[in-house]
Short mmCIF file of C-alpha atoms in Angstrom, two decimals:
data_model
loop_
_atom_site.label_atom_id
_atom_site.label_comp_id
_atom_site.label_asym_id
_atom_site.label_seq_id
_atom_site.Cartn_x
_atom_site.Cartn_y
_atom_site.Cartn_z
CA MET A 14 -36.68 -13.49 -62.31
CA ALA A 15 -39.59 -10.88 -64.01
CA THR A 16 -38.84 -10.33 -67.75
CA ARG A 17 -38.20 -6.90 -68.26
CA ILE A 18 -38.60 -6.10 -72.20
CA THR A 19 -37.30 -2.74 -73.96
CA ILE A 20 -39.04 -1.58 -77.32
CA THR A 21 -37.53 1.38 -79.21
CA ASP A 22 -39.75 2.75 -82.16
CA SER A 23 -38.95 6.04 -83.90
CA GLY A 24 -36.29 6.82 -81.03
CA GLN A 25 -38.91 6.25 -78.03
CA THR A 26 -38.12 3.76 -75.42
CA GLN A 27 -40.53 2.09 -73.46
CA THR A 28 -40.02 -0.86 -70.68
CA LEU A 29 -42.67 -3.40 -69.52
CA ASN A 30 -41.99 -4.35 -66.42
CA GLY A 31 -39.85 -1.96 -65.51
CA PRO A 32 -37.65 -1.38 -61.80
CA LEU A 33 -40.69 -1.31 -59.54
CA ALA A 34 -41.40 -5.32 -60.79
CA PRO A 35 -39.66 -7.10 -57.99
CA ASP A 36 -37.76 -9.99 -58.98
CA THR A 37 -39.41 -13.23 -57.95
CA PRO A 38 -37.39 -16.45 -57.03
CA ASP A 39 -37.82 -19.08 -59.58
CA ASN A 40 -39.14 -21.89 -57.45
CA SER A 41 -38.78 -24.47 -59.80
CA LEU A 42 -34.80 -24.88 -58.97
CA GLN A 43 -33.47 -27.55 -57.39
CA ARG A 44 -32.13 -25.41 -54.33
CA ILE A 45 -29.88 -26.09 -51.20
CA THR A 46 -31.66 -23.11 -49.11
CA ASP A 47 -29.86 -23.59 -45.89
CA VAL A 48 -27.62 -25.57 -43.66
CA TYR A 49 -27.54 -25.50 -39.91
CA PHE A 50 -26.60 -27.46 -36.81
CA ALA A 51 -29.57 -27.79 -34.58
CA LYS A 52 -30.96 -29.72 -31.43
CA LYS A 53 -33.94 -31.83 -31.66
CA THR A 54 -37.15 -30.71 -29.93
CA THR A 55 -40.09 -32.61 -29.53
CA THR A 56 -43.73 -31.87 -28.68
CA ASP A 57 -47.40 -33.73 -28.07
CA ASN A 58 -45.96 -36.06 -25.74
CA GLY A 59 -43.42 -36.94 -28.11
CA THR A 60 -45.00 -37.71 -31.52
CA ARG A 61 -44.08 -34.13 -33.35
CA VAL A 62 -40.20 -33.63 -33.92
CA SER A 63 -38.83 -29.94 -34.87
CA PHE A 64 -35.11 -29.03 -35.30
CA THR A 65 -34.17 -25.63 -33.05
CA LYS A 66 -31.16 -24.00 -34.72
CA ILE A 67 -27.89 -23.43 -32.92
CA ASP A 68 -25.42 -20.94 -34.11
CA SER A 69 -23.93 -17.41 -33.58
CA ALA A 70 -27.45 -15.94 -34.72
CA HIS A 71 -29.70 -17.85 -32.84
CA VAL A 72 -28.44 -17.78 -29.02
CA GLN A 73 -28.97 -19.96 -26.60
CA ARG A 74 -29.68 -19.37 -23.00
CA ASP A 75 -27.82 -21.22 -19.57
CA ASP A 76 -29.99 -22.20 -16.28
CA GLN A 77 -29.57 -18.74 -15.38
CA ASN A 78 -30.92 -17.36 -18.50
CA GLN A 79 -27.57 -15.97 -19.33
CA GLU A 80 -26.73 -15.94 -22.85
CA ILE A 81 -24.02 -19.07 -23.61
CA PRO A 82 -21.29 -17.45 -25.61
CA TYR A 83 -20.62 -20.49 -27.70
CA ASP A 84 -22.98 -23.15 -29.85
CA SER A 85 -21.95 -26.55 -28.49
CA ILE A 86 -19.07 -28.42 -27.21
CA LEU A 87 -16.39 -30.84 -28.31
CA GLY A 88 -17.92 -34.48 -27.97
CA LYS A 89 -21.77 -33.19 -27.54
CA THR A 90 -24.15 -35.19 -30.04
CA VAL A 91 -25.80 -32.44 -32.60
CA TYR A 92 -28.25 -32.71 -35.95
CA LEU A 93 -26.94 -31.52 -39.33
CA VAL A 94 -30.10 -30.33 -41.32
CA ILE A 95 -30.06 -29.66 -45.17
CA GLU A 96 -32.86 -27.76 -45.98
CA THR A 97 -33.97 -28.07 -50.02
CA SER A 98 -36.80 -27.47 -52.25
CA ASN A 99 -37.58 -29.73 -55.22
CA MET A 100 -35.08 -32.08 -53.72
CA THR A 101 -36.69 -35.07 -52.73
CA ASP A 102 -34.94 -38.46 -52.87
CA LEU A 103 -31.70 -36.85 -53.97
CA SER A 104 -28.57 -37.38 -52.37
CA ILE A 105 -26.55 -34.85 -50.77
CA ASP A 106 -22.53 -34.49 -49.63
CA ALA A 107 -21.43 -32.85 -46.89
CA VAL A 108 -18.50 -32.34 -45.03
CA ILE A 109 -17.41 -30.10 -42.10
CA ARG A 110 -14.35 -28.39 -41.40
CA PRO A 111 -12.77 -26.11 -38.96
CA SER A 112 -12.47 -22.24 -40.31
CA ALA A 113 -8.96 -21.84 -38.47
CA ASN A 114 -5.95 -23.75 -37.88
CA THR A 115 -6.10 -23.39 -34.12
CA MET A 116 -7.84 -27.44 -33.31
CA THR A 117 -6.21 -29.39 -35.85
CA GLU A 118 -2.98 -27.47 -37.13
CA ASN A 119 -5.12 -27.28 -40.42
CA THR A 120 -8.57 -26.44 -42.08
CA ASP A 121 -9.14 -30.02 -43.56
CA THR A 122 -12.18 -31.48 -43.24
CA LEU A 123 -13.08 -33.50 -39.60
CA GLN A 124 -13.65 -36.93 -39.30
CA LEU A 125 -16.16 -36.77 -36.66
CA MET A 126 -18.84 -39.73 -35.48
CA ARG A 127 -21.85 -40.55 -37.31
CA PHE A 128 -24.90 -42.00 -36.24
CA VAL A 129 -25.38 -45.30 -38.37
CA SER A 130 -27.60 -47.47 -36.45
CA PRO A 131 -29.62 -47.45 -33.20
CA ASN A 132 -26.83 -48.22 -30.92
CA ARG A 133 -23.38 -47.50 -33.38
CA TYR A 134 -21.35 -44.21 -34.40
CA GLU A 135 -18.96 -44.46 -37.30
CA VAL A 136 -16.11 -41.99 -37.93
CA GLN A 137 -16.43 -40.89 -41.60
CA ARG A 138 -15.02 -37.76 -43.07
CA LEU A 139 -17.70 -37.42 -46.04
CA PHE A 140 -21.15 -37.30 -44.81
CA THR A 141 -23.55 -38.40 -47.73
CA VAL A 142 -27.27 -38.25 -46.83
CA GLN A 143 -30.89 -38.42 -48.92
CA VAL A 144 -33.16 -35.58 -48.59
CA GLY A 145 -36.34 -37.16 -46.68
CA ASN A 146 -34.52 -40.14 -45.23
CA PHE A 147 -35.24 -40.31 -41.48
CA ASP A 148 -32.98 -42.65 -40.33
CA ALA A 149 -31.54 -39.93 -38.20
CA LEU A 150 -34.16 -40.24 -35.98
CA ASN A 151 -34.29 -43.57 -35.15
CA ASN A 152 -34.57 -44.89 -31.43
CA ARG A 153 -32.54 -47.78 -29.75
CA GLN A 154 -35.54 -49.93 -31.85
CA GLY A 155 -34.62 -48.42 -35.02
CA SER A 156 -38.03 -46.81 -35.53
CA HIS A 157 -38.74 -43.29 -35.88
CA ALA A 158 -42.72 -44.18 -36.52
CA HIS A 159 -43.69 -42.14 -33.58
CA TYR A 160 -43.37 -39.35 -35.18
CA THR A 161 -46.17 -38.22 -37.01
CA ASN A 162 -44.99 -35.37 -38.73
CA LEU A 163 -41.99 -36.36 -40.97
CA GLN A 164 -44.04 -36.31 -44.55
CA GLY A 165 -45.50 -32.79 -43.72
CA ASP A 166 -42.83 -30.87 -42.24
CA HIS A 167 -39.51 -32.31 -42.87
CA ILE A 168 -39.63 -34.40 -46.38
CA ASN A 169 -37.45 -31.47 -48.15
CA LYS A 170 -34.49 -31.68 -45.36
CA ALA A 171 -31.65 -34.14 -45.36
CA ILE A 172 -30.49 -34.90 -41.68
CA ILE A 173 -27.57 -36.11 -39.97
CA LYS A 174 -26.91 -37.20 -36.09
CA LEU A 175 -23.46 -36.70 -35.77
CA GLN A 176 -21.19 -36.86 -32.15
CA LEU A 177 -18.41 -33.58 -32.71
CA ARG A 178 -15.56 -35.91 -31.59
CA PRO A 179 -13.29 -38.26 -33.49
CA ASP A 180 -12.73 -41.58 -32.84
CA SER A 181 -9.46 -41.36 -30.96
CA ARG A 182 -8.96 -40.77 -27.81
CA ALA A 183 -5.83 -39.33 -28.47
CA THR A 184 -6.87 -37.19 -31.42
CA PHE A 185 -9.35 -35.99 -29.18
CA ASP A 186 -7.33 -34.93 -26.39
CA GLU A 187 -4.96 -33.24 -29.13
CA TRP A 188 -7.72 -31.27 -30.28
CA THR A 189 -8.54 -29.81 -26.97
CA ARG A 190 -5.04 -29.17 -25.50
CA ARG A 191 -4.91 -27.29 -28.82
CA LEU A 192 -7.96 -25.12 -28.16
CA ALA A 193 -7.43 -24.86 -24.51
CA ASP A 194 -10.10 -22.24 -23.32
CA GLY A 195 -10.83 -20.96 -26.99
CA SER A 196 -13.29 -21.76 -29.54
CA ILE A 197 -13.38 -22.56 -33.41
CA ASN A 198 -16.08 -21.79 -35.80
CA LEU A 199 -17.00 -24.89 -37.78
CA GLU A 200 -18.30 -24.30 -41.27
CA VAL A 201 -20.37 -26.84 -43.96
CA ALA A 202 -19.60 -27.68 -47.52
CA VAL A 203 -22.66 -29.41 -49.61
CA GLU A 204 -22.99 -30.66 -53.04
CA ARG A 205 -25.09 -32.75 -55.25
CA THR A 206 -23.95 -36.84 -55.09
CA ASP A 207 -24.35 -37.01 -58.72
CA ASN A 208 -22.36 -33.65 -59.51
CA ASN A 209 -25.32 -32.09 -61.07
CA PRO A 210 -26.11 -28.62 -60.75
CA CYS A 211 -28.37 -26.90 -58.13
CA ALA A 212 -28.66 -23.44 -56.62
CA TYR A 213 -27.58 -22.52 -53.30
CA LYS A 214 -29.30 -20.13 -50.64
CA ASP A 215 -31.42 -17.35 -52.64
CA SER A 216 -29.10 -17.76 -55.75
CA GLN A 217 -31.48 -17.80 -58.98
CA GLU A 218 -28.71 -19.87 -61.06
CA GLU A 219 -28.12 -23.61 -60.43
CA VAL A 220 -24.56 -24.10 -60.58
CA ASN A 221 -21.85 -26.68 -60.60
CA GLY A 222 -19.63 -26.92 -57.55
CA VAL A 223 -20.31 -26.88 -53.43
CA GLY A 224 -22.32 -24.39 -51.77
CA ILE A 225 -20.71 -22.92 -48.33
CA PHE A 226 -22.67 -22.42 -45.05
CA LEU A 227 -22.01 -21.08 -41.72
CA ASN A 228 -19.28 -18.88 -42.67
CA ASP A 229 -19.81 -15.40 -42.14
CA ASP A 230 -21.84 -13.19 -39.74
CA THR A 231 -25.14 -14.42 -40.59
CA GLY A 232 -24.49 -17.17 -38.69
CA ARG A 233 -21.59 -19.38 -37.34
CA PHE A 234 -21.21 -22.63 -35.16
CA ARG A 235 -18.89 -21.66 -32.45
CA VAL A 236 -17.61 -25.01 -30.86
CA VAL A 237 -15.18 -25.03 -27.25
CA ASN A 238 -13.74 -27.40 -24.88
CA LYS A 239 -16.15 -28.54 -21.44
CA ASN A 240 -16.52 -31.66 -19.40
CA ILE A 241 -20.26 -32.80 -20.33
CA TYR A 242 -22.43 -35.08 -18.29
CA ASN A 243 -25.45 -36.65 -19.72
CA ILE A 244 -28.35 -37.67 -17.46
CA HIS A 245 -30.93 -40.15 -19.69
CA HIS A 246 -34.58 -40.41 -18.04
CA GLY A 247 -35.23 -44.26 -17.50
CA SER A 248 -37.74 -44.44 -20.13
CA ASN A 249 -36.07 -42.83 -22.75
CA THR A 250 -35.41 -44.99 -25.93
CA TYR A 251 -33.00 -43.10 -27.36
CA ASN A 252 -30.34 -43.86 -24.03
CA THR A 253 -28.00 -46.57 -26.10
CA LEU A 254 -25.47 -46.84 -22.84
CA ALA A 255 -24.46 -50.28 -21.82
CA VAL A 256 -27.76 -52.53 -20.11
CA ILE A 257 -27.12 -53.53 -16.46
CA THR A 258 -30.03 -55.80 -15.78
CA PRO A 259 -31.83 -58.05 -18.72
CA ASN A 260 -35.21 -58.45 -17.07
CA PRO A 261 -36.72 -55.83 -16.90
CA GLU A 262 -34.20 -54.11 -19.17
CA ARG A 263 -32.42 -51.45 -17.11
CA ARG A 264 -29.57 -49.20 -18.76
CA ARG A 265 -27.23 -46.92 -17.35
CA ARG A 266 -28.48 -43.29 -17.37
CA ILE A 267 -25.36 -41.31 -16.91
CA GLN A 268 -22.73 -40.86 -19.42
CA LYS A 269 -19.90 -38.69 -19.32
CA VAL A 270 -17.15 -37.49 -22.16
CA VAL A 271 -14.44 -36.10 -20.01
CA ASN A 272 -12.29 -33.58 -21.25
CA ASN A 273 -8.72 -33.45 -19.88
CA HIS A 274 -8.35 -29.60 -20.86
CA SER A 275 -11.03 -27.78 -19.48
CA THR A 276 -11.96 -27.43 -15.35
CA GLU A 277 -15.91 -26.78 -16.18
CA VAL A 278 -18.55 -29.54 -16.07
CA ILE A 279 -21.69 -29.01 -17.71
CA TYR A 280 -24.83 -31.06 -16.89
CA PHE A 281 -27.57 -31.92 -19.61
CA TYR A 282 -30.99 -33.69 -18.63
CA TYR A 283 -32.53 -35.96 -21.72
CA ASP A 284 -36.45 -36.32 -20.74
CA GLN A 285 -38.48 -39.52 -21.49
CA ASN A 286 -39.16 -37.75 -24.78
CA ASP A 287 -35.51 -37.17 -25.81
CA ASN A 288 -35.51 -33.45 -25.60
CA GLU A 289 -32.64 -31.92 -24.29
CA HIS A 290 -32.25 -29.75 -20.86
CA ARG A 291 -29.44 -27.82 -19.75
CA ILE A 292 -29.07 -28.10 -15.47
CA CYS A 293 -26.15 -26.01 -14.88
CA SER A 294 -22.63 -25.68 -15.01
CA ARG A 295 -19.99 -26.27 -12.65
CA THR A 296 -16.06 -26.17 -11.75
CA LYS A 297 -14.77 -29.78 -11.81
CA VAL A 298 -13.14 -30.32 -8.49
CA ASN A 299 -10.73 -33.45 -8.33
CA VAL A 300 -11.04 -35.49 -4.82
CA THR A 301 -8.18 -37.71 -4.03
CA ARG A 302 -9.68 -40.93 -2.62
CA LYS A 303 -8.55 -41.98 0.93
CA ARG A 304 -6.59 -45.34 0.74
CA ARG A 305 -8.62 -48.00 2.22
CA VAL A 306 -7.53 -51.69 3.41
CA ASN A 307 -10.35 -53.93 4.30
CA THR A 308 -8.51 -56.62 5.32
CA ILE A 309 -6.05 -55.88 7.72
CA PRO A 310 -3.15 -58.78 7.75
CA PRO A 311 -2.04 -60.91 10.30
CA LEU A 312 -0.38 -58.90 13.33
CA ALA A 313 3.26 -60.13 12.18
CA GLN A 314 2.76 -58.48 8.75
CA ARG A 315 1.07 -55.42 10.11
CA GLY A 316 4.28 -53.44 10.23
CA ASN A 317 4.79 -50.32 12.62
CA LEU A 318 2.12 -48.76 15.03
CA LEU A 319 2.37 -45.78 13.23
CA GLN A 320 -1.06 -44.26 14.90
CA THR A 321 -3.81 -44.58 17.49
CA ILE A 322 -6.82 -42.27 16.75
CA ASP A 323 -9.70 -42.60 19.16
CA PHE A 324 -13.42 -42.04 18.18
CA THR A 325 -14.04 -38.86 19.33
CA ALA A 326 -10.71 -37.16 17.65
CA ASN A 327 -12.57 -38.90 13.86
CA ARG A 328 -15.47 -37.12 15.08
CA ALA A 329 -13.97 -33.77 15.37
CA ALA A 330 -12.00 -34.58 12.06
CA GLY A 331 -15.57 -34.93 10.42
CA GLU A 332 -15.02 -38.78 9.88
CA GLN A 333 -18.12 -41.23 10.21
CA ILE A 334 -16.57 -43.56 11.69
CA ASP A 335 -18.11 -46.15 14.31
CA ALA A 336 -15.13 -47.26 16.24
CA HIS A 337 -13.55 -47.11 19.63
CA GLN A 338 -10.32 -46.55 17.81
CA LEU A 339 -8.33 -46.62 14.76
CA LEU A 340 -4.79 -48.59 15.15
CA VAL A 341 -3.25 -47.15 11.83
CA TYR A 342 0.02 -49.74 11.20
CA SER A 343 2.45 -49.27 8.01
CA ASN A 344 0.68 -51.87 6.23
CA GLY A 345 -3.13 -51.24 6.90
CA THR A 346 -5.66 -49.89 9.65
CA LEU A 347 -7.83 -51.57 12.22
CA GLY A 348 -11.14 -50.48 13.73
CA ASP A 349 -11.25 -51.58 17.05
CA GLY A 350 -14.36 -51.94 18.47
CA ALA A 351 -17.78 -50.67 18.10
CA THR A 352 -19.27 -47.52 19.83
CA ASP A 353 -22.69 -46.21 20.54
CA ASN A 354 -22.46 -42.18 21.07
CA GLY A 355 -19.13 -42.38 22.01
CA THR A 356 -19.22 -45.44 24.68
CA PRO A 357 -16.94 -48.36 23.92
CA THR A 358 -19.16 -51.70 23.40
CA LYS A 359 -17.68 -55.24 24.34
#
C-alpha cells in the first residue's frame, strides 16, 4: 500500500502521502484473484479459446432470450477456472461444497467426476491442479495444440474440467430426489498445495489457509435438476461417445443425462469447435410402447381370437398399417393380407 510518514517537529505535524494518496496493490504478491465456473468459448475457427463465467452475476439466457434463473444442471460438464498472479507452475488444491444441506444432508465437500484423460472421468473430492497446465482442454486425441492463445491469455490460470455428478447412479438419484424442484449453491475453497501463504481476491496480505469463493452476493453458482440431451456435431473432436463404425470412424452423437426427479428436458448442441449452444427446453413426455409380436405362433398356439380390426378402422384410428385386417389373438396379432388404398389384394 502507499506509505504514510508522519513527521513531528516543535509541536507541528505534517503527513506525507496523506489520505488523498490512493492505496496501490502490491503486484508482487502471490495471489489467487478469482475462482469461477465457466463454459468454454472458441473463436477464429476454433483456434482461440476463452471462458465465459456462469454465475448469478453473469446471467445466461435461453433460446427465447429469457433470463435463466440458475447457472448449471446436475450432471452437466463445466469448467472450474482459478485465476492467479505470480503463481505460474505452482499447484492449487480445490474442493467444491454445497452451501446448504438440502442436497446431501450436509455441507461436506462433494465427490465429482473430473476429466483426467481424453476419454475418461475419475471421481475426486480434492482437485489438485497446476497453474498454466492445459490438459483440461485436451480433445480425444489428447491435444490442445490447436489453441494458439494459451500462453498469452491463460498462463496464469488453473483449469479443471468436470461433470457435476457423483460416480454412482444411486447417489445421483438421491441428490436429485432431495433437491427436487429447488436449487443448490455450490461454493469453492482453494489453497496452495504446498501450504505456503498467498493473497486472496484484492487482499494486500499473503496468508496461510484457504480462500472461499462463490459464497456471497457478488456471485453464486446455482445448480438445479433437469434432464439433459447433448448433441454433437459430426466433426467435434471432443465427442468421446462410443464408436459405432470403425472405418471410417463414426461415434454416437447424442448423449443424455436422465434425471428421475424432473419433467423438464434441456437440449444442448456442441458444434464442430465444441462451442455450446442451448437449443430449447421441453416438458418430458413418457410414451408407452405398443406390444408388437413379429412372429405369429402356429394356429394351435394363438389362443382365442379376441378382435378383428379392418383396414378402415385402423386408418381412422391413425394407425399406418397396410393390412386388409388385423386378427388379434391372445398370443399375438396377425396382419391378414396387404392393401392398396383400402382394396384387398390377393
